[in-house]
Coordinates of C-alpha atoms and ligand atoms in Angstrom, one line a residue:
X1 CA -5.8 20.3 -5.6
X2 CA -2.0 20.5 -4.4
X3 CA -1.3 17.2 -3.1
X4 CA 2.4 16.4 -1.9
X5 CA 3.2 12.5 -2.0
X6 CA 5.6 11.0 0.4
X7 CA 6.8 7.5 -1.2
X8 CA 5.5 8.7 -4.5
X9 CA 7.9 6.5 -6.3
X10 CA 6.9 3.2 -4.9
X11 CA 4.8 0.8 -5.7
X12 CA 1.3 2.3 -4.7
X13 CA 2.7 5.7 -4.6
X14 CA 3.6 5.8 -8.4
X15 CA 0.1 4.2 -9.2
X16 CA -1.6 7.0 -7.3
X17 CA 0.5 9.9 -8.9
X18 CA -0.5 8.6 -12.3
X19 CA -4.5 9.0 -11.3
X20 CA -4.1 12.2 -9.7
X21 CA -2.3 13.9 -12.7
X22 CA -4.9 12.3 -15.1
X23 CA -7.4 13.9 -13.1
X24 CA -5.2 17.0 -13.2
X25 CA -3.9 17.5 -9.8
X26 CA -0.8 18.9 -9.0
X27 CA 1.8 17.0 -7.2
X28 CA 4.9 16.8 -5.6
X29 CA 6.5 13.6 -4.7
X30 CA 8.6 13.5 -1.8
X31 CA 10.8 10.4 -1.3
X32 CA 14.3 9.0 -0.3
X33 CA 14.3 6.5 -3.0
X34 CA 15.6 3.6 -0.3
X35 CA 12.9 1.4 -2.4
X36 CA 12.3 2.5 -5.5
X37 CA 13.7 3.9 -8.4
X38 CA 13.4 7.4 -10.3
X39 CA 12.7 5.0 -13.3
X40 CA 9.3 5.0 -11.8
X41 CA 8.5 8.8 -11.8
X42 CA 10.0 9.1 -15.3
X43 CA 7.4 6.3 -16.5
X44 CA 4.6 7.9 -15.2
X45 CA 5.5 11.6 -16.5
X46 CA 5.5 9.4 -19.8
X47 CA 2.1 7.8 -18.8
X48 CA 0.4 11.2 -17.6
X49 CA 1.8 13.5 -20.3
X50 CA 1.8 15.6 -17.3
X51 CA 4.7 17.1 -14.9
X52 CA 5.1 17.1 -11.3
X53 CA 7.7 18.3 -8.4
X54 CA 10.0 16.0 -6.9
X55 CA 12.0 16.4 -4.0
X56 CA 14.4 13.9 -2.9
X57 CA 14.5 13.5 0.8
X58 CA 13.5 11.7 4.2
X59 CA 10.5 12.1 6.0
X60 CA 12.9 12.3 9.1
X61 CA 14.5 15.5 8.0
X62 CA 13.0 18.1 9.1
X63 CA 14.9 20.4 7.2
X64 CA 14.3 19.0 3.8
X65 CA 10.4 18.5 4.7
X66 CA 10.5 22.7 5.3
X67 CA 12.2 23.3 2.0
X68 CA 9.5 21.0 0.1
X69 CA 6.3 22.5 2.2
X70 CA 7.6 25.8 1.6
X71 CA 8.4 25.5 -1.9
X72 CA 5.3 23.7 -2.9
X73 CA 2.8 24.9 -0.4
X74 CA 0.5 21.8 -0.5
X75 CA -3.4 21.2 0.3
X76 CA -3.4 17.9 1.4
X77 CA -0.7 15.0 2.1
X78 CA -1.0 11.5 1.0
X79 CA 1.7 9.8 3.0
X80 CA 3.1 6.5 1.6
X81 CA 6.8 6.5 2.9
X82 CA 7.9 4.3 5.1
X83 CA 9.3 0.7 5.6
X84 CA 6.7 -2.2 5.2
X85 CA 8.5 -5.6 5.5
X86 CA 7.1 -7.4 8.4
X87 CA 9.9 -9.8 9.1
X88 CA 12.5 -7.5 8.5
X89 CA 10.4 -5.5 11.2
X90 CA 11.3 -8.2 13.8
X91 CA 14.7 -7.8 13.2
X92 CA 15.4 -4.4 13.1
X93 CA 12.4 -2.5 15.2
X94 CA 14.0 0.4 16.0
X95 CA 14.7 1.7 12.7
X96 CA 10.9 1.0 11.7
X97 CA 10.1 2.9 14.8
X98 CA 12.4 5.8 13.3
X99 CA 11.5 5.8 9.7
X100 CA 7.5 5.0 10.3
X101 CA 6.5 6.7 13.7
X102 CA 9.4 9.3 14.2
X103 CA 9.1 10.2 10.1
X104 CA 5.4 10.5 10.2
X105 CA 5.5 13.0 13.6
X106 CA 8.2 15.2 11.8
X107 CA 5.4 15.1 8.8
X108 CA 2.5 16.3 11.0
X109 CA 4.8 19.1 12.3
X110 CA 5.8 20.5 8.9
X111 CA 2.2 20.1 8.0
X112 CA 0.9 22.4 10.8
X113 CA 3.7 24.6 10.6
X114 CA 2.8 25.5 7.0
X115 CA -0.9 25.1 7.4
X116 CA -1.4 21.9 5.6
X117 CA -4.7 20.6 7.4
X118 CA -5.6 17.1 5.5
X119 CA -3.5 14.0 5.8
X120 CA -4.6 10.4 3.8
X121 CA -2.5 8.1 5.5
X122 CA -1.6 4.1 3.9
X123 CA -2.2 2.0 6.9
X124 CA -2.9 -1.7 7.0
X125 CA -5.0 -4.5 7.9
X126 CA -2.2 -5.8 9.7
X127 CA -3.4 -3.2 12.4
X128 CA -5.6 -5.7 13.0
X129 CA -4.0 -9.0 14.4
X130 CA -5.8 -12.2 15.0
X131 CA -9.4 -12.1 13.9
X132 CA -12.1 -12.1 16.6
X133 CA -14.7 -12.4 13.5
X134 CA -14.8 -11.6 10.1
X135 CA -14.8 -9.9 7.8
X136 CA -12.9 -7.3 10.0
X137 CA -14.9 -4.2 10.1
X138 CA -13.0 -0.7 11.2
X139 CA -14.6 -1.7 15.0
X140 CA -12.8 -4.8 15.5
X141 CA -10.2 -4.4 18.2
X142 CA -6.4 -3.3 16.8
X143 CA -3.8 -5.9 18.3
X144 CA -1.2 -6.1 15.6
X145 CA 1.3 -8.7 16.0
X146 CA 4.7 -7.7 14.8
X147 CA 6.7 -4.1 15.2
X148 CA 5.3 -3.1 11.5
X149 CA 1.9 -3.6 12.2
X150 CA 2.5 -1.3 15.7
X151 CA 4.6 1.1 13.6
X152 CA 0.9 1.6 11.7
X153 CA -1.0 1.2 15.2
X154 CA 0.8 4.1 16.3
X155 CA 1.3 6.4 13.3
X156 CA -2.9 5.7 13.5
X157 CA -3.4 7.3 17.3
X158 CA -0.7 9.7 16.5
X159 CA -2.9 11.2 13.7
X160 CA -6.0 11.0 15.9
X161 CA -4.9 12.9 18.7
X162 CA -3.0 15.6 16.4
X163 CA -6.4 15.8 14.3
X164 CA -8.1 16.3 17.8
X165 CA -5.6 19.1 18.8
X166 CA -5.9 21.1 15.9
X167 CA -9.5 22.5 14.9
X168 CA -8.7 22.7 11.5
X169 CA -6.7 19.3 10.6
X170 CA -8.7 16.1 9.4
X171 CA -7.3 12.7 8.0
X172 CA -8.2 9.5 6.3
X173 CA -6.7 6.6 7.5
X174 CA -7.1 3.7 4.4
X175 CA -6.4 0.4 6.0
X176 CA -5.1 -2.0 2.7
X177 CA -6.0 -5.5 2.4
X178 CA -3.8 -7.1 0.0
X179 CA -2.6 -4.7 -3.0
X180 CA -1.6 -6.4 -6.3
X181 CA -1.4 -5.8 -9.8
X182 CA -0.1 -3.1 -11.8
X183 CA -1.3 -0.1 -14.1
X184 CA -2.8 -1.2 -17.6
X185 CA 0.2 0.1 -19.6
X186 CA 2.3 -2.7 -18.0
X187 CA 4.6 0.1 -17.6
X188 CA 4.6 0.5 -13.9
X189 CA 4.2 -2.2 -11.4
X190 CA 5.9 -3.7 -8.1
X191 CA 9.4 -4.2 -8.3
X192 CA 10.4 -5.7 -5.0
X193 CA 14.2 -5.8 -4.1
X194 CA 15.5 -9.5 -3.9
X195 CA 12.9 -12.6 -3.6
X196 CA 9.6 -11.5 -3.0
X197 CA 7.9 -11.9 0.4
X198 CA 4.5 -11.9 -1.2
X199 CA 2.3 -14.3 -2.6
X200 CA 1.7 -12.5 -6.3
X201 CA 4.9 -11.1 -7.3
X202 CA 6.6 -14.4 -6.3
X203 CA 4.0 -16.3 -8.7
X204 CA 4.9 -13.5 -11.5
X205 CA 8.5 -14.5 -11.2
X206 CA 8.1 -18.4 -11.2
X207 CA 5.7 -17.9 -14.4
X208 CA 8.4 -15.4 -16.1
X209 CA 11.5 -18.2 -15.1
X210 CA 13.2 -16.2 -12.5
X211 CA 12.2 -18.4 -10.0
X212 CA 11.9 -22.2 -10.0
X213 CA 8.3 -23.1 -8.0
X214 CA 6.4 -21.5 -5.5
X215 CA 6.4 -22.7 -1.7
X216 CA 2.8 -22.5 -0.6
X217 CA 2.8 -21.9 3.3
X218 CA 0.7 -24.5 4.8
X219 CA -2.2 -26.3 3.0
X220 CA -4.1 -27.6 6.5
X221 CA -5.9 -24.6 7.4
X222 CA -9.4 -24.5 7.9
X223 CA -9.9 -23.1 4.3
X224 CA -11.9 -23.7 1.1
X225 CA -8.8 -26.0 -0.2
X226 CA -6.5 -25.6 2.8
X227 CA -4.7 -22.8 1.8
X228 CA -4.4 -19.3 2.9
X229 CA -7.5 -17.0 2.0
X230 CA -6.8 -13.2 1.4
X231 CA -8.9 -10.4 0.5
X232 CA -6.8 -9.1 -2.8
X233 CA -7.0 -5.5 -4.4
X234 CA -6.2 -4.3 -7.4
X235 CA -3.6 -1.5 -7.4
X236 CA -6.0 0.7 -9.5
X237 CA -8.6 0.5 -7.3
X238 CA -6.8 1.5 -4.4
X239 CA -5.3 4.2 -6.1
X240 CA -8.6 5.6 -7.0
X241 CA -9.5 5.1 -3.0
X242 CA -6.7 7.9 -2.5
X243 CA -8.2 9.8 -4.9
X244 CA -11.6 9.7 -3.3
X245 CA -9.9 10.4 0.2
X246 CA -8.4 14.0 -1.0
X247 CA -11.6 15.0 -1.7
X248 CA -13.5 13.8 1.7
X249 CA -14.0 15.8 4.7
X250 CA -14.4 13.9 7.7
X251 CA -17.4 15.8 9.6
X252 CA -17.4 14.2 13.0
X253 CA -14.5 13.4 14.6
X254 CA -12.1 14.9 11.7
X255 CA -10.6 11.5 11.5
X256 CA -11.9 8.4 10.0
X257 CA -10.3 4.6 9.6
X258 CA -11.6 3.1 6.4
X259 CA -11.0 -0.4 4.6
X260 CA -10.1 -0.8 1.5
X261 CA -10.8 -4.5 0.3
X262 CA -13.1 -5.9 -2.0
X263 CA -15.1 -8.2 0.2
X264 CA -13.8 -11.1 -1.3
X265 CA -11.2 -13.7 -0.5
X266 CA -9.0 -16.0 -3.0
X267 CA -6.6 -18.9 -1.4
X268 CA -3.5 -19.5 -2.8
X269 CA -4.1 -22.0 -4.9
X270 CA -6.8 -20.3 -7.0
X271 CA -4.4 -17.6 -7.1
X272 CA -1.9 -20.0 -8.8
X273 CA -4.5 -21.4 -11.3
X274 CA -5.8 -17.7 -12.0
X275 CA -2.1 -16.8 -12.8
X276 CA -1.8 -19.8 -14.7
X277 CA -4.8 -19.0 -17.2
X278 CA -3.7 -14.8 -17.4
X279 CA -0.1 -15.8 -18.1
X280 CA -0.6 -19.2 -20.2
X281 CA 2.6 -20.2 -18.4
X282 CA 2.7 -23.6 -15.7
X283 CA 3.4 -22.2 -12.0
X284 CA 4.6 -25.3 -10.1
X285 CA 4.6 -25.4 -6.6
X286 CA 5.4 -27.2 -3.6
X287 CA 3.5 -27.6 -0.3
X288 CA 5.6 -26.3 2.7
X289 CA 4.7 -26.0 6.3
X290 CA 3.1 -22.9 7.5
X291 CA 5.0 -19.7 7.5
X292 CA 5.2 -18.4 11.4
X293 CA 2.8 -15.3 12.3
X294 CA 0.3 -16.4 9.2
X295 CA -3.5 -16.2 9.7
X296 CA -5.9 -18.4 7.9
X297 CA -8.2 -15.8 6.5
X298 CA -8.2 -12.1 6.0
X299 CA -11.5 -10.3 4.7
X300 CA -12.4 -7.0 4.6
X301 CA -15.9 -5.4 5.7
X302 CA -16.1 -2.6 2.7
X303 CA -19.6 -0.9 3.7
X304 CA -17.9 2.2 5.1
X305 CA -16.1 2.8 2.2
X306 CA -18.9 2.7 0.0
X307 CA -20.6 4.8 2.5
X308 CA -18.4 7.7 3.1
X309 CA -16.0 8.1 0.2
X310 CA -18.5 6.4 -2.3
X311 CA -15.5 4.2 -3.5
X312 CA -16.2 -0.2 -4.0
X313 CA -13.5 -2.0 -5.9
X314 CA -14.4 -2.8 -9.8
X315 CA -11.4 -4.9 -10.8
X316 CA -11.2 -8.8 -9.8
X317 CA -8.7 -11.8 -9.8
X318 CA -8.0 -12.2 -13.2
X319 CA -7.5 -8.3 -13.8
X320 CA -4.9 -8.4 -10.8
X321 CA -3.3 -11.5 -12.7
X322 CA -3.3 -9.9 -16.2
X323 CA -1.8 -6.9 -15.3
X324 CA 1.1 -8.0 -12.9
X325 CA 2.0 -10.5 -16.0
X326 CA 1.8 -8.0 -18.5
X327 CA 4.1 -6.0 -16.2
X328 CA 6.1 -8.7 -15.2
X329 CA 6.7 -10.2 -19.1
X330 CA 7.4 -7.1 -20.4
X331 CA 9.9 -6.0 -17.6
X332 CA 11.3 -9.2 -16.4
X333 CA 13.9 -7.3 -14.0
X334 CA 11.5 -4.4 -13.2
X335 CA 13.1 -1.2 -13.6
X336 CA 16.6 -2.3 -13.2
X337 CA 18.0 -2.4 -17.0
X338 CA 17.8 -6.0 -18.3
Ligands
NAD1 P1 7.0 1.1 -1.5 O1 8.1 0.6 -0.4 O2 7.1 0.1 -2.9 O3 7.0 2.7 -1.0 C1 7.2 3.3 -0.3 C2 8.3 4.3 -0.8 O4 8.6 5.2 0.1 C3 9.2 4.1 -1.9 O5 9.5 4.9 -2.7 C4 10.4 4.6 -0.6 O6 11.7 4.6 -1.1 C5 9.9 5.3 0.3 N1 10.4 5.7 1.6 C6 10.8 4.6 2.6 N2 11.2 5.2 3.4 C7 11.4 7.0 3.5 C8 11.7 7.8 4.0 N3 12.1 7.5 5.3 N4 11.4 9.0 3.8 C9 11.0 9.2 2.1 N5 10.7 8.4 1.6 C10 11.0 7.0 2.0 O7 5.8 0.4 -0.6 P2 4.7 0.1 -1.4 O8 4.0 -1.1 -1.3 O9 4.1 1.3 -2.1 O10 3.7 0.9 0.1 C11 3.2 1.8 0.1 C12 2.3 2.3 1.7 O11 1.7 1.4 2.1 C13 3.5 1.9 2.6 O12 3.2 2.5 4.0 C14 3.0 0.5 3.3 O13 3.8 0.5 4.4 C15 1.2 0.6 3.6 N6 1.0 -0.2 2.9 C16 1.3 -1.5 1.8 C17 0.9 -3.1 1.6 C18 1.6 -3.6 0.7 O14 1.4 -4.9 0.6 N7 1.9 -3.1 -0.4 C19 -0.2 -3.2 2.3 C20 -0.7 -1.9 3.4 C21 0.0 -1.1 3.6
UFG2 N1 2.2 -17.3 0.5 C1 2.4 -18.4 0.1 N2 4.1 -18.4 -0.5 C2 4.4 -17.4 -0.9 C3 4.5 -16.2 0.0 C4 3.0 -16.1 0.5 O1 2.1 -19.3 0.2 O2 5.5 -17.4 -0.9 C5 1.0 -17.3 1.1 C6 1.0 -16.9 2.5 O3 1.3 -17.8 3.7 C7 -0.5 -16.2 2.5 C8 -0.7 -15.8 1.2 O4 0.2 -16.3 0.5 O5 -1.5 -17.3 3.2 C9 -0.3 -14.4 1.2 O6 0.6 -13.7 1.3 P1 1.6 -12.5 1.4 O7 2.9 -12.7 1.9 O8 1.2 -12.2 -0.1 O9 0.5 -11.3 2.4 P2 0.2 -11.6 3.7 O10 -1.4 -11.4 3.7 O11 1.1 -12.5 4.4 O12 0.7 -9.7 4.2 C10 0.3 -8.7 3.6 C11 1.7 -7.9 3.4 C12 1.2 -7.1 4.9 C13 0.3 -6.6 5.4 C14 -0.7 -8.0 5.5 C15 -2.0 -7.2 5.5 O13 2.9 -8.1 3.0 O14 2.5 -6.1 4.6 O15 -1.1 -8.4 3.8 O16 -2.4 -6.2 4.9 F1 0.7 -6.4 7.0

């Protein structure tokens, strides 16, 4: 298929692009490189031994989108582009609404103008908000608790309305749980700017010696060992879910929201232990107060992904730690030259 990948140079986009190319799809990446490096695309090209097109542009720019759609004529869009930091979204909500919501509207307009009928959208488990019950299934009420989460919620609703208004359109809204890990080659991986907000990239930087110790945010939760429990999903499994989603034809409503997780949870301290084992390095930590806005547990119900996409996660926490360590130890400064 001809697949336009917005945000294809980013963490999840680059891993998905690699699988698309390996499966012989034609791809064009549309990215403004605001949170990524062209080096990631160079490496994907080498790993896949296949070429693809690159259009540097912002999804808020209708002219640039028109050029990309006109040149490439995609059959489907995988839409990763957007801003994703929860804390930053509280400080700059309008920037988040502009880039994520307005950008997605421009993208949908361009799709319709160019008769491109299927979209796979990167949503997040954050749309659920505080759990009324666990695991979260796709019918759980949606009550996001921060501007970033609300952009995902609004985009989901906008896509639903777009699909309902255009007989030919269809959409898959993938609600990711906690993506971690890297490609088995160790050549591409997550390369956060500055000090990482998320657990696994932070642990990796402690293990490689860039940071001194991990701050564990809360050890007094009602969980197995008092630290936060999350459903971590390997980025390679996540990428595979996108390949299933581009082929999927939602029949009833034309639009389906689908959780992408493993259905298993890991605490912060369990992750520390697994990472120490995978890396052979110590990960010193200190218990700190809870982080504002954090929940104790998050866990995906995964039955719908299995039923509709025929997809299920294959990789476990040890794979997540091993591949993260391979990437981090071989590229201690990420894509920047050391
Ligand atoms: P990322 O920041 O690594 O990738 C996003 C890419 O989009 C980057 O290459 C960036 O340069 C590009 N981009 C950003 N704004 C753009 C714009 N206005 N126009 C064009 N390109 C733009 O993030 P990621 O971790 O790969 O996440 C991809 C998607 O998945 C995001 O939409 C994110 O919200 C969603 N998501 C991520 C997580 C996670 O934990 N990583 C969890 C749930 C959902
Ligand atoms: N944690 C620490 N120390 C750190 C970082 C995290 O103890 O330095 C803990 C957190 O308190 C939490 C767990 O590790 O218990 C996971 O935290 P992350 O920041 O890695 O992930 P979150 O579940 O908080 O958030 C992630 C994404 C959000 C997304 C959410 C739900 O960052 O964008 O998953 O999908 F919305």
